[in-house]
mmCIF file with all atom_site columns, C-alpha atoms in Angstrom:
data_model
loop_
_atom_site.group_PDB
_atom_site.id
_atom_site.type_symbol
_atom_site.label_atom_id
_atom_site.label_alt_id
_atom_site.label_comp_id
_atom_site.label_asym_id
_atom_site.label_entity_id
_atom_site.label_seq_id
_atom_site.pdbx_PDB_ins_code
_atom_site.Cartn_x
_atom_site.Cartn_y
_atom_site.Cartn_z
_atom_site.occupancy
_atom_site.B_iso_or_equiv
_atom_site.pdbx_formal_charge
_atom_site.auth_seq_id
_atom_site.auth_comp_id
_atom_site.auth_asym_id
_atom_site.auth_atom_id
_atom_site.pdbx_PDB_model_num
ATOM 1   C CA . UNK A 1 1   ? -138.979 -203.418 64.359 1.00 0.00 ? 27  UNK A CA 1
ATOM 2   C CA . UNK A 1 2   ? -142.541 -204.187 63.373 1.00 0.00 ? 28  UNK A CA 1
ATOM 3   C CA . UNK A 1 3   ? -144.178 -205.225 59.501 1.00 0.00 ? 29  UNK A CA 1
ATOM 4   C CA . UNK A 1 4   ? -147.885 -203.925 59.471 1.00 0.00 ? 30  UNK A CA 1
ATOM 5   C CA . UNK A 1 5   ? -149.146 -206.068 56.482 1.00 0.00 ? 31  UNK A CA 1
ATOM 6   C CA . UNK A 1 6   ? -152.396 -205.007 56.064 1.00 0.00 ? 32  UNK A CA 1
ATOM 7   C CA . UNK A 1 7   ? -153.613 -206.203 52.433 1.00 0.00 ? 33  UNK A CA 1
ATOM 8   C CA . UNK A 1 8   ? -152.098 -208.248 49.769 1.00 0.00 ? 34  UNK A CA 1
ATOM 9   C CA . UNK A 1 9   ? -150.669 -205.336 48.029 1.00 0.00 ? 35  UNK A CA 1
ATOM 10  C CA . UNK A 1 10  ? -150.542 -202.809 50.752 1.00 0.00 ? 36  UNK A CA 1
ATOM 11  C CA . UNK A 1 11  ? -148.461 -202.468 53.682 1.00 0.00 ? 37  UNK A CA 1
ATOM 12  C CA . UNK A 1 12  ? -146.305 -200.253 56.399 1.00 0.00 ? 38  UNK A CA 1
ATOM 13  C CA . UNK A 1 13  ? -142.889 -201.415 57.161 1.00 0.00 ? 39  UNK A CA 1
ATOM 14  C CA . UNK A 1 14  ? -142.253 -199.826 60.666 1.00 0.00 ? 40  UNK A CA 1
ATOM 15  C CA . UNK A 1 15  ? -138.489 -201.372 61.004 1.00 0.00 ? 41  UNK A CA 1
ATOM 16  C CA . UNK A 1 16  ? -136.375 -198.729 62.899 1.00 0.00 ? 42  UNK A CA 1
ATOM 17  C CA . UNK A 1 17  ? -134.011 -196.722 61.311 1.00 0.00 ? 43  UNK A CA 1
ATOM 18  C CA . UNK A 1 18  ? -130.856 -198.259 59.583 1.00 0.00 ? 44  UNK A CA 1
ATOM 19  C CA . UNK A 1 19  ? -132.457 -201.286 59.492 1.00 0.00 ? 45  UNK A CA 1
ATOM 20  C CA . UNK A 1 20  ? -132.267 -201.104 55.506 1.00 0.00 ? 46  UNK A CA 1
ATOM 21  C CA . UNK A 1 21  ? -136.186 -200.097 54.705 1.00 0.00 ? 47  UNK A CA 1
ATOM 22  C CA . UNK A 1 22  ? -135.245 -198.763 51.442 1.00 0.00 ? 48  UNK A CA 1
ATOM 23  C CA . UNK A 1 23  ? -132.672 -201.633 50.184 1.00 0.00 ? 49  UNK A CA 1
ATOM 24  C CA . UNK A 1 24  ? -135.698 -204.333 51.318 1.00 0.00 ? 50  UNK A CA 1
ATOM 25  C CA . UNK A 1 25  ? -138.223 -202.187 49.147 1.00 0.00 ? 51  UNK A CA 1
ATOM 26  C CA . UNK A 1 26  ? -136.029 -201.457 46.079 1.00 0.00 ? 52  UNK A CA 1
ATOM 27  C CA . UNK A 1 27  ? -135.196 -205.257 45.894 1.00 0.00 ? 53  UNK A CA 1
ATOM 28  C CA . UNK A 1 28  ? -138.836 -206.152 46.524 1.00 0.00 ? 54  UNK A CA 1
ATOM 29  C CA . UNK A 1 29  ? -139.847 -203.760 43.735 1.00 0.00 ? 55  UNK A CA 1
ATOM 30  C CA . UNK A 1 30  ? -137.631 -205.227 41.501 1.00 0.00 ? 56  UNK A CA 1
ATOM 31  C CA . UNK A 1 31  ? -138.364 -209.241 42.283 1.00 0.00 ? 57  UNK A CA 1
ATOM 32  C CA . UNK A 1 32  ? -142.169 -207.701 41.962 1.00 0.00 ? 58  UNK A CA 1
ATOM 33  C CA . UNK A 1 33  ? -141.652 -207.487 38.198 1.00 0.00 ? 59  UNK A CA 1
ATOM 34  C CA . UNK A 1 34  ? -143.166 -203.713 38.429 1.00 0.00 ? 60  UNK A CA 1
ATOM 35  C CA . UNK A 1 35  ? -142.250 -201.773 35.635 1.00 0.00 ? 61  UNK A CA 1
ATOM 36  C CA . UNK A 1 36  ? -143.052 -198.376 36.923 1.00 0.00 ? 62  UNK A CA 1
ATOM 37  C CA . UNK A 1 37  ? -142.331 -197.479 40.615 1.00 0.00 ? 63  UNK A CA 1
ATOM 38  C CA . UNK A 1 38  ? -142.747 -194.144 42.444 1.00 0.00 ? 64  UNK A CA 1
ATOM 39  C CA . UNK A 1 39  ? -140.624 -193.274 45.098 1.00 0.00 ? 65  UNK A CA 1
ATOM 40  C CA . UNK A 1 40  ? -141.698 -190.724 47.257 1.00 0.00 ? 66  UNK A CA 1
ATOM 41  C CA . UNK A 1 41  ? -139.775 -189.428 49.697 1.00 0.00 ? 67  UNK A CA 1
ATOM 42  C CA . UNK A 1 42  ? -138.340 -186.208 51.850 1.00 0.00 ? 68  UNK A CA 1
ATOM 43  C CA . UNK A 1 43  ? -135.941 -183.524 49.255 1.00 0.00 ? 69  UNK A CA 1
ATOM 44  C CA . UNK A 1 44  ? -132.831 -184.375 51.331 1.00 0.00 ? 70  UNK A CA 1
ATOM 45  C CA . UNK A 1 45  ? -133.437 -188.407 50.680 1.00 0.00 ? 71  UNK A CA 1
ATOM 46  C CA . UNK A 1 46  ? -134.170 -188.512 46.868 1.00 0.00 ? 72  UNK A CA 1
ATOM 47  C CA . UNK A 1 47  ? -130.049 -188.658 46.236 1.00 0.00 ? 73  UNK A CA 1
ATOM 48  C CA . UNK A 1 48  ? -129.828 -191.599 48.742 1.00 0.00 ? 74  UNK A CA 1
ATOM 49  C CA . UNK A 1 49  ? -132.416 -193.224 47.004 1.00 0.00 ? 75  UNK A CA 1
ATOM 50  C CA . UNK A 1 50  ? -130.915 -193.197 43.816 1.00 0.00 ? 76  UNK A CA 1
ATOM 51  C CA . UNK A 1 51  ? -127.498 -194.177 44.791 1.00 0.00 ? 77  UNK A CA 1
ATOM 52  C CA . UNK A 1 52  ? -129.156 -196.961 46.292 1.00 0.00 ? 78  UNK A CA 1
ATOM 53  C CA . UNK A 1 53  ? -131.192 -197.929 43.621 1.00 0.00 ? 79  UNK A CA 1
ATOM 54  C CA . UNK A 1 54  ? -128.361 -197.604 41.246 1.00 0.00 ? 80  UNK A CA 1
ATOM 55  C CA . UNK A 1 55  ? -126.519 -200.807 42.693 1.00 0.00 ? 81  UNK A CA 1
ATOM 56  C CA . UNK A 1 56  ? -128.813 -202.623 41.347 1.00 0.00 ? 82  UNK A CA 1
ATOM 57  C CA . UNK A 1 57  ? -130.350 -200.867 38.362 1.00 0.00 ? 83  UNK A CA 1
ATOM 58  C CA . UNK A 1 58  ? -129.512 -197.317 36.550 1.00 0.00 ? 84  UNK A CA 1
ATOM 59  C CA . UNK A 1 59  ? -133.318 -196.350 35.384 1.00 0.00 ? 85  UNK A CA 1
ATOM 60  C CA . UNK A 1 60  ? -133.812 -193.868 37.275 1.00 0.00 ? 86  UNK A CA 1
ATOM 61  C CA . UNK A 1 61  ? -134.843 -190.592 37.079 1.00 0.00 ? 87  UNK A CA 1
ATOM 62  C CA . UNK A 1 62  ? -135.312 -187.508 40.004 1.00 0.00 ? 88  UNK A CA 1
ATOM 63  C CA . UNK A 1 63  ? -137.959 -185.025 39.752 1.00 0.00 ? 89  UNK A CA 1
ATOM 64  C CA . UNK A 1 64  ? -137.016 -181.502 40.715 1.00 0.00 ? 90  UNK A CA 1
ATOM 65  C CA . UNK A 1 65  ? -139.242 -177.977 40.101 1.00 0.00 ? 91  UNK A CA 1
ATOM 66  C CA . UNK A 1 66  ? -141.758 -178.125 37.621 1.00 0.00 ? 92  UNK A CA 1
ATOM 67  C CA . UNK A 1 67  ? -140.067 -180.507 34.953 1.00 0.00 ? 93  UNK A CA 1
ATOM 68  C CA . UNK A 1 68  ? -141.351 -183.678 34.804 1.00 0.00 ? 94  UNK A CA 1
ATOM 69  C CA . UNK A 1 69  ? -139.431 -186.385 33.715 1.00 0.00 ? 95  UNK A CA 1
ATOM 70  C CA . UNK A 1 70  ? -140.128 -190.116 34.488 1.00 0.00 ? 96  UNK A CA 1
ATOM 71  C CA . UNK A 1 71  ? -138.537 -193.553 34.255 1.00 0.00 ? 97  UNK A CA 1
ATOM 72  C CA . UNK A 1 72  ? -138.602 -197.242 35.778 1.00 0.00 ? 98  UNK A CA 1
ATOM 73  C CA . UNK A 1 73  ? -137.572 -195.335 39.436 1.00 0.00 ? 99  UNK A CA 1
ATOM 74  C CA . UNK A 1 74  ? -139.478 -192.145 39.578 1.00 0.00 ? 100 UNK A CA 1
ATOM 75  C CA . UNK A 1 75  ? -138.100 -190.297 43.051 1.00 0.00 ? 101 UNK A CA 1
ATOM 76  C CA . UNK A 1 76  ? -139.842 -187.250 44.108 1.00 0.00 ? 102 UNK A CA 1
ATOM 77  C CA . UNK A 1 77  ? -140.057 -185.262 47.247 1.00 0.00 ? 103 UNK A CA 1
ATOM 78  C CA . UNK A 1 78  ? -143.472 -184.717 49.051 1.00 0.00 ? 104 UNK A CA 1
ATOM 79  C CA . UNK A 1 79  ? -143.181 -180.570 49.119 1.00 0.00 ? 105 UNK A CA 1
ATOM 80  C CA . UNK A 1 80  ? -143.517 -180.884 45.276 1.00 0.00 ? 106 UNK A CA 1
ATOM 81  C CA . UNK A 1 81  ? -146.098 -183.345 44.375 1.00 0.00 ? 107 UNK A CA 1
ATOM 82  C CA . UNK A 1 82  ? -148.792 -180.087 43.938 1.00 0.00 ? 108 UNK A CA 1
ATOM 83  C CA . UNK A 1 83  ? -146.717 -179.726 41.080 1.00 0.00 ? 109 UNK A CA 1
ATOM 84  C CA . UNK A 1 84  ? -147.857 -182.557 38.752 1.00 0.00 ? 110 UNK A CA 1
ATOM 85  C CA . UNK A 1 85  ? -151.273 -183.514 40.443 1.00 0.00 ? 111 UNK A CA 1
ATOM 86  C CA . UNK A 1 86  ? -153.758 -180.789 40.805 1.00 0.00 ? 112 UNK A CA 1
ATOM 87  C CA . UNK A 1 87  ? -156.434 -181.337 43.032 1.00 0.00 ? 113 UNK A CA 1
ATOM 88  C CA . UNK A 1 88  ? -159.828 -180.840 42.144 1.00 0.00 ? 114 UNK A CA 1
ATOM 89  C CA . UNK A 1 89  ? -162.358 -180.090 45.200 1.00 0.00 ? 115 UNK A CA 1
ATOM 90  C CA . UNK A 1 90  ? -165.683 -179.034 43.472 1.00 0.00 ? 116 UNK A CA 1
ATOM 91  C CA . UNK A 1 91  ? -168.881 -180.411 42.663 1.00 0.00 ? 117 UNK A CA 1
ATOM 92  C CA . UNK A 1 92  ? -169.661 -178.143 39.876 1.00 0.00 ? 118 UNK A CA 1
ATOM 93  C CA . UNK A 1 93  ? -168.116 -179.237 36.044 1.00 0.00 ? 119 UNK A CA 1
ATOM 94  C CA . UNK A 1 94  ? -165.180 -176.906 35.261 1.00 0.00 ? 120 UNK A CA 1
ATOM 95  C CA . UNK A 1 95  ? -164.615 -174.658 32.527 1.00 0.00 ? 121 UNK A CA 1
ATOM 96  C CA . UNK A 1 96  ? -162.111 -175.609 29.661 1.00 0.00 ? 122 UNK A CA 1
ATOM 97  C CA . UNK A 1 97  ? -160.112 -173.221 31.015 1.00 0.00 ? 123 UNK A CA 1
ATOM 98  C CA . UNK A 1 98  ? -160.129 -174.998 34.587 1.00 0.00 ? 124 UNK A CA 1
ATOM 99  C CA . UNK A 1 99  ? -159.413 -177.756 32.685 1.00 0.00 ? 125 UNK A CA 1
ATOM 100 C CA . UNK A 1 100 ? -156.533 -176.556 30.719 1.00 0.00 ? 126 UNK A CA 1
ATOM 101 C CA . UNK A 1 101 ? -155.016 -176.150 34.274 1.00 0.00 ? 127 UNK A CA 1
ATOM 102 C CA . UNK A 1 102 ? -155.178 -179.439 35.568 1.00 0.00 ? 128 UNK A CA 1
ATOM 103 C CA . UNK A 1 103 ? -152.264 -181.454 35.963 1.00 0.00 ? 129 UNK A CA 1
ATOM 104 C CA . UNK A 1 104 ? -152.320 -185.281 35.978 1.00 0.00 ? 130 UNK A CA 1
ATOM 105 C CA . UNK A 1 105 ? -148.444 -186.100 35.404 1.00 0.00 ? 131 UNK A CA 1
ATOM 106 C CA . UNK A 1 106 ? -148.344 -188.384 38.020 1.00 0.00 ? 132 UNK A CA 1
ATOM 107 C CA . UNK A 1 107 ? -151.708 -190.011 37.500 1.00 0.00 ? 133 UNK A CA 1
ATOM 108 C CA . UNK A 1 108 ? -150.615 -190.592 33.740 1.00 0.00 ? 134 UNK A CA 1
ATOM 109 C CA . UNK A 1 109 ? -148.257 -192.639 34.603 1.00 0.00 ? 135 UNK A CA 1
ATOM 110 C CA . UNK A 1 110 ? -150.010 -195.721 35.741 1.00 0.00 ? 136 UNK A CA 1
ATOM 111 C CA . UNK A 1 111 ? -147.646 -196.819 38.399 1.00 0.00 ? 137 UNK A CA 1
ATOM 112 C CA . UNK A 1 112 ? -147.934 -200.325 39.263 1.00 0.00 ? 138 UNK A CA 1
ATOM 113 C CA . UNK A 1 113 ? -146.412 -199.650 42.398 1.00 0.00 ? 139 UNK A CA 1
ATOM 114 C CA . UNK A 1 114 ? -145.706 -196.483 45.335 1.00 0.00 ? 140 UNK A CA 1
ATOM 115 C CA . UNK A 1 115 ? -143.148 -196.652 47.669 1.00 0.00 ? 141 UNK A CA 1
ATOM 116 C CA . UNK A 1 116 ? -143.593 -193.810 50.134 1.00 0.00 ? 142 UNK A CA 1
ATOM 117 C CA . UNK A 1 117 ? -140.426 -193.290 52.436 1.00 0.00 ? 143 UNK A CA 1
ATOM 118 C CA . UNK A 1 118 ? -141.005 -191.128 55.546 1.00 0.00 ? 144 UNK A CA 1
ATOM 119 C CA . UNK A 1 119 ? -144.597 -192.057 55.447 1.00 0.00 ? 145 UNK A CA 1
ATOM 120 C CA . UNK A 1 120 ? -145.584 -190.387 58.365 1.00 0.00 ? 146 UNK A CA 1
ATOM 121 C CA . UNK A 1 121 ? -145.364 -187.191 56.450 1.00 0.00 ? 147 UNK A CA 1
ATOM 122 C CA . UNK A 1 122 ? -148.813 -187.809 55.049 1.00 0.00 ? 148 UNK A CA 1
ATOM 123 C CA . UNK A 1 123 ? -150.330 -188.245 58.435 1.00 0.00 ? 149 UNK A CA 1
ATOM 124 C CA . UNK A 1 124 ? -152.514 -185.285 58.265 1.00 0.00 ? 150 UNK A CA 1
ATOM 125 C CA . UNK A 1 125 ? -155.441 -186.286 55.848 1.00 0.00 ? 151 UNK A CA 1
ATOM 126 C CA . UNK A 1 126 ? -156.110 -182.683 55.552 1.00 0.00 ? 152 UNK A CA 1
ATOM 127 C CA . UNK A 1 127 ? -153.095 -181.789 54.177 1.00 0.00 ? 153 UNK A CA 1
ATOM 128 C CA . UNK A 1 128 ? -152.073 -181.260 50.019 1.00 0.00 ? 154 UNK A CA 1
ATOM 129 C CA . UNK A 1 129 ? -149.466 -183.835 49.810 1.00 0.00 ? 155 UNK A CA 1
ATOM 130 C CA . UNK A 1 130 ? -152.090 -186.299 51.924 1.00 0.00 ? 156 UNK A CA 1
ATOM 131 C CA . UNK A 1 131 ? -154.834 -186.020 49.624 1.00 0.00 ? 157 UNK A CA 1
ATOM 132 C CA . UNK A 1 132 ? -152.711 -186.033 46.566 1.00 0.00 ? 158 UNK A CA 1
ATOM 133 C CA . UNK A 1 133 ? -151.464 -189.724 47.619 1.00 0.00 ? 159 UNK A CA 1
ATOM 134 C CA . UNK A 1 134 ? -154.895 -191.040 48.886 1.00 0.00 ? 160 UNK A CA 1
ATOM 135 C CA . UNK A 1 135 ? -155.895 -190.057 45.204 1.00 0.00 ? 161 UNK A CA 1
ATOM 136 C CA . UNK A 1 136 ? -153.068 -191.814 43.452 1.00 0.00 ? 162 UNK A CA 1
ATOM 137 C CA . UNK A 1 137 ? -153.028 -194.395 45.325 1.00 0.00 ? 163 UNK A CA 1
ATOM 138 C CA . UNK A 1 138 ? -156.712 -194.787 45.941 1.00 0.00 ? 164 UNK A CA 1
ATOM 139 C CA . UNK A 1 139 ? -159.031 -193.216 43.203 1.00 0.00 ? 165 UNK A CA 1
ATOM 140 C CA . UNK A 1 140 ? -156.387 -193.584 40.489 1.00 0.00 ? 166 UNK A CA 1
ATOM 141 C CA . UNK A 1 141 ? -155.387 -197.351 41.482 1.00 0.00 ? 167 UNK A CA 1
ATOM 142 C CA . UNK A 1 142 ? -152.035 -197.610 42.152 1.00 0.00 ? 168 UNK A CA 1
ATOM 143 C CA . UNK A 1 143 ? -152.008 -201.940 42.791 1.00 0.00 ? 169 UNK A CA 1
ATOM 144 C CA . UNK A 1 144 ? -149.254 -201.755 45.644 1.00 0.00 ? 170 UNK A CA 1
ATOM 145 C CA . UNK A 1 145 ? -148.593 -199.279 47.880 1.00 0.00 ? 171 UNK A CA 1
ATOM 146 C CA . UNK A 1 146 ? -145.569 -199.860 50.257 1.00 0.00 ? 172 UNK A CA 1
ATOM 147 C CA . UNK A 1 147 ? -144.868 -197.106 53.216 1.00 0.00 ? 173 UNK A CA 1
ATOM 148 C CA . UNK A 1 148 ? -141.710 -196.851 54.868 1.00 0.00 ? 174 UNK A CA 1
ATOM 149 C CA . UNK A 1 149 ? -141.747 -195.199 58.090 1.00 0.00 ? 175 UNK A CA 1
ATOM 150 C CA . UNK A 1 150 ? -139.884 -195.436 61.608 1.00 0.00 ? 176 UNK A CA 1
ATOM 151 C CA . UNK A 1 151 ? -143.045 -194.038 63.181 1.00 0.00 ? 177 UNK A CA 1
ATOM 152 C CA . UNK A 1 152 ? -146.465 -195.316 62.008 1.00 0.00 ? 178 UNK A CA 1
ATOM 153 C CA . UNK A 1 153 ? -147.960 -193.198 65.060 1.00 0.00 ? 179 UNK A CA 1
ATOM 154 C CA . UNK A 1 154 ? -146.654 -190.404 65.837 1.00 0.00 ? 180 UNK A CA 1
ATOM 155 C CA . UNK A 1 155 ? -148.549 -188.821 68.632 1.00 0.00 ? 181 UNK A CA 1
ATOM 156 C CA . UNK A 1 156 ? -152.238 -190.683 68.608 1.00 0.00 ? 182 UNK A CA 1
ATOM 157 C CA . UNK A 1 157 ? -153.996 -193.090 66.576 1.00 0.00 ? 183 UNK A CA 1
ATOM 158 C CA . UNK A 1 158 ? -155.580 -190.231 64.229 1.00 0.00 ? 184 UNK A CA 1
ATOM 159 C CA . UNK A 1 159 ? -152.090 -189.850 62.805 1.00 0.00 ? 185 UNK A CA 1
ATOM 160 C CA . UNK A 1 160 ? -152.258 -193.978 61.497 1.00 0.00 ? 186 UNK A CA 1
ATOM 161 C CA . UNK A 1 161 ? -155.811 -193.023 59.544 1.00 0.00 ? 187 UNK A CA 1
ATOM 162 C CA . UNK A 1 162 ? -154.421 -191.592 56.575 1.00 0.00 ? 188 UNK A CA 1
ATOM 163 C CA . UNK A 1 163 ? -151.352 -194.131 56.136 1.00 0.00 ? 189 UNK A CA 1
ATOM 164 C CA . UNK A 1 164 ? -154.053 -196.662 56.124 1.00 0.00 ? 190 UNK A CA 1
ATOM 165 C CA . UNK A 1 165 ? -156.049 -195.277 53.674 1.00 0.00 ? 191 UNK A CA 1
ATOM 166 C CA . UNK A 1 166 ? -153.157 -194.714 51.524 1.00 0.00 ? 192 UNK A CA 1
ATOM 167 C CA . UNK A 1 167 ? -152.996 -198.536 51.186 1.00 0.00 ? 193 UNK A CA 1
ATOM 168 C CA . UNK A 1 168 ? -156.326 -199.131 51.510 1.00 0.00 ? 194 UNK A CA 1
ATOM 169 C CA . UNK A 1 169 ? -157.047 -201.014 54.549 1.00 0.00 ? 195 UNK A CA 1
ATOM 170 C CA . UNK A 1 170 ? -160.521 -201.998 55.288 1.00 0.00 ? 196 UNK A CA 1
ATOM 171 C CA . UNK A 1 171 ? -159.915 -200.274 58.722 1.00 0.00 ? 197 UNK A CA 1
ATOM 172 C CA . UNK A 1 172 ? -160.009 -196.626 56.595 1.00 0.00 ? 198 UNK A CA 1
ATOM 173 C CA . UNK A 1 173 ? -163.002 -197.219 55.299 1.00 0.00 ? 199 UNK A CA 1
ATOM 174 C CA . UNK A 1 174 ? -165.330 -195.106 57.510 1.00 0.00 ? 200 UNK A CA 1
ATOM 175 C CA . UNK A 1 175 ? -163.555 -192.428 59.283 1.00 0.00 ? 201 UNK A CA 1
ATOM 176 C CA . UNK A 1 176 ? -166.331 -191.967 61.476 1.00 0.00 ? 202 UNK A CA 1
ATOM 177 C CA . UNK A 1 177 ? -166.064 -195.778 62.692 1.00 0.00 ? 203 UNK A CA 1
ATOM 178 C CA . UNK A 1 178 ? -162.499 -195.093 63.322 1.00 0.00 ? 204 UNK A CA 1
ATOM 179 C CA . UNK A 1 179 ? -162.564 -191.541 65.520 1.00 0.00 ? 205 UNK A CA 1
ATOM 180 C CA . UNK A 1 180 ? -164.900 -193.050 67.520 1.00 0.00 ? 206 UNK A CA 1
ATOM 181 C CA . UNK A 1 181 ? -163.537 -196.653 68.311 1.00 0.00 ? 207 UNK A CA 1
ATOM 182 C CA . UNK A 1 182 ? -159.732 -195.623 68.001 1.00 0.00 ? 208 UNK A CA 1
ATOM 183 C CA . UNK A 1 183 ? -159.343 -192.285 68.736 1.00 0.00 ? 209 UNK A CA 1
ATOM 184 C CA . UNK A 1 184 ? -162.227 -191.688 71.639 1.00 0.00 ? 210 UNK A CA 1
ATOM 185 C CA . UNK A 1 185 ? -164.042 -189.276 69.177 1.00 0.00 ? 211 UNK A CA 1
ATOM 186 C CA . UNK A 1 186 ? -166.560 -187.359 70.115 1.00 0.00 ? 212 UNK A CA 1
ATOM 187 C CA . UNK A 1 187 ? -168.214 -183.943 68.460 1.00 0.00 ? 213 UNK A CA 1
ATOM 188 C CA . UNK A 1 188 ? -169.941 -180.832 69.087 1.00 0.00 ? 214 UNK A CA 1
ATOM 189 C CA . UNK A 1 189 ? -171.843 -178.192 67.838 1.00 0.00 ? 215 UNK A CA 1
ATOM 190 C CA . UNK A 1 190 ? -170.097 -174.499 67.778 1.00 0.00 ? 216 UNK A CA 1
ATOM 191 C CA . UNK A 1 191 ? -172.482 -171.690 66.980 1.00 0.00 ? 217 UNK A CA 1
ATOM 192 C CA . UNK A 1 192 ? -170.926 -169.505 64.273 1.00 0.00 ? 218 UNK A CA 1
ATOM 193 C CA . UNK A 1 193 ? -171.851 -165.754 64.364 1.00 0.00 ? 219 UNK A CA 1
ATOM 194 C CA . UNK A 1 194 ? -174.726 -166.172 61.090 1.00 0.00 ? 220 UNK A CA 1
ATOM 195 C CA . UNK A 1 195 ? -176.364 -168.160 63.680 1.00 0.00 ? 221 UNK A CA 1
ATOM 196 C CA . UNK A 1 196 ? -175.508 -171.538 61.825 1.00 0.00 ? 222 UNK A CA 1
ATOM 197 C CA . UNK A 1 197 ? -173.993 -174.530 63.893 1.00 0.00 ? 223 UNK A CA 1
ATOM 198 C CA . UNK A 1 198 ? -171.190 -176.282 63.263 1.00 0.00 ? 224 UNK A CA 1
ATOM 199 C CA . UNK A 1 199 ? -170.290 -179.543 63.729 1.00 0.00 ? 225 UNK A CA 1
ATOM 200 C CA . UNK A 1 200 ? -166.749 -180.073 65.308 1.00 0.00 ? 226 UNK A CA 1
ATOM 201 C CA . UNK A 1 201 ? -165.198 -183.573 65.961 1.00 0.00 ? 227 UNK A CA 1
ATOM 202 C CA . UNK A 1 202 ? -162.799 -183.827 68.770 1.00 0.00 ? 228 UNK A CA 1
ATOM 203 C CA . UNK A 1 203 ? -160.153 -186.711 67.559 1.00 0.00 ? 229 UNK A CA 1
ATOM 204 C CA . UNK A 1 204 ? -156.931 -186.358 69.533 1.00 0.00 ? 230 UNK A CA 1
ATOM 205 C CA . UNK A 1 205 ? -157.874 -189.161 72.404 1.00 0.00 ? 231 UNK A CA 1
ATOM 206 C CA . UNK A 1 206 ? -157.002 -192.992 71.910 1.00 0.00 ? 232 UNK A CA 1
ATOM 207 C CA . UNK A 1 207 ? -159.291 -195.933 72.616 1.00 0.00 ? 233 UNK A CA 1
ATOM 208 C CA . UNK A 1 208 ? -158.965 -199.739 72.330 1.00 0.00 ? 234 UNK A CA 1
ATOM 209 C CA . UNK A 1 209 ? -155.545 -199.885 71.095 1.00 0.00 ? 235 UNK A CA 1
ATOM 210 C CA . UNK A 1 210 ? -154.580 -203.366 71.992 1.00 0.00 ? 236 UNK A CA 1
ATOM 211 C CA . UNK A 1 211 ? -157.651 -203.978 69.336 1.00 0.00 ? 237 UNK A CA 1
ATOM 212 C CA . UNK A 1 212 ? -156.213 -201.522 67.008 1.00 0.00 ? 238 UNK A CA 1
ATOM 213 C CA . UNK A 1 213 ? -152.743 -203.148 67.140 1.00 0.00 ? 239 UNK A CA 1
ATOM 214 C CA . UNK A 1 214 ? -154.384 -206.862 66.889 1.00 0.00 ? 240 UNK A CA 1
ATOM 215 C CA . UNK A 1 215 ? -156.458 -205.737 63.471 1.00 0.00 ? 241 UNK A CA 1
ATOM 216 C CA . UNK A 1 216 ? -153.322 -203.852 61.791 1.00 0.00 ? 242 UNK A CA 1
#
C-alpha cells in the first residue's frame, strides 16, 4: 500500500483493502485528542464502523434519514449528506425564506476532524456530496481531514483533484494549473444555438505523472 501525506493535517491513506484503514484512523483519531470526528462513509459501512469504533470507545452515534443526531463519532453515509448541508450556489442575498431553508447541521458542529472512508466517492468535483465536503472541509475549516480509499485514482488524474482539495493540498489550488499539467487539458469553444460560445475543457488525458506522484 501507499500513505499520500500531503499537509500536516491532511492526508490519503491508499493501503489496500483489509489492511485495517479504519482501525489505524479510529486509533489515530483518538491519540489526536479530537473531540468531535465525522465519519463519512458508504450506507452499507456505517455498522462496521461503529462496531469497530466501539472496541475502543461507545460515543457514537449513526445518522440515518433526516434526524440528526451527533456525538464524539458522528458516522454518516455520503447519499445523505444533502440532508444536513444545503448548498448555496448564488450570488444574489437570499430571502428569509431561502434562509429559513438552509441547513448547516453538519457545519454547526465544528468538527475538529473528517475521516472520509471510500474517498474516491467524492471524485467528481461536480457532484452534491463533492461540493458538500470541499465546503466542510474547506470553507468551513475542518483542521484534519483524513481519506481512506483503496483507489486514490480511479481512471485518470482528474479523479485525484477533488480528494486533494478536500484536504487542501497546495496542488488543488488552481484547477486550471492542474488540467493542464496533469491531466493534458486542453479547451474549446462550442457554438450554442443563441449564437454564444462556450468554453469546453477537455480533462480526461494524463500528463507528467511521475511529477504528479513525486509532489503527492
Amino acid at each position: 500500500g501507499i500513505k499520500f501525506l500531503l499537509s500536516r493535517n491532511g492526508c490519503i491513506l491508499a493501503d489496500d483493502m483489509g489492511l485495517g484503514k479504519s482501525i489505524q484512523s479510529i486509533i489515530a483519531a483518538l491519540e489526536s485528542g479530537a473531540k468531535n470526528i465525522l465519519v463519512v462513509c458508504p450506507s452499507s459501512a456505517k455498522i462496521n464502523w461503529e462496531r469497530e469504533i466501539n472496541v475502543f470507545c461507545n460515543e457514537t452515534a449513526i445518522i440515518d434519514g433526516k434526524k440528526w443526531n451527533q456525538a464524539k463519532f458522528t458516522i454518516i453515509n455520503f447519499d445523505i449528506l444533502k440532508n444536513f448541508h444545503t448548498l448555496v450556489e448564488t450570488r444574489r442575498a437570499l430571502t428569509p425564506e431561502e434562509l429559513s431553508a438552509v441547513n448547516r447541521d453538519l457545519a454547526n458542529v465544528n468538527f475538529d476532524l473528517a475521516i472520509i472512508d471510500e474517498a474516491h466517492n467524492l471524485k467528481n468535483n461536480e457532484s452534491i456530496r463533492g461540493k458538500i465536503m470541499v465546503e466542510l472541509c474547506v470553507k468551513h475549516g475542518i483542521p484534519k481531514v483524513w481519506l481512506l480509499t483503496g483507489t486514490p485514482v480511479a481512471n485518470r488524474p482528474m479523479d485525484f483533484f477533488n480528494l486533494l482539495k478536500i484536504i487542501k493540498s497546495p496542488l488543488a489550488q488552481n484547477w486550471k494549473h492542474y488540467a493542464v499539467r496533469y491531466c493534458e487539458g486542453r479547451k474549446f469553444f462550442r457554438t450554442l444555438k443563441n449564437g454564444q460560445k462556450k468554453q469546453i475543457w477537455l480533462t480526461d488525458g494524463a500528463s507528467n505523472l511521475e511529477e504528479l506522484a513525486s509532489k503527492t
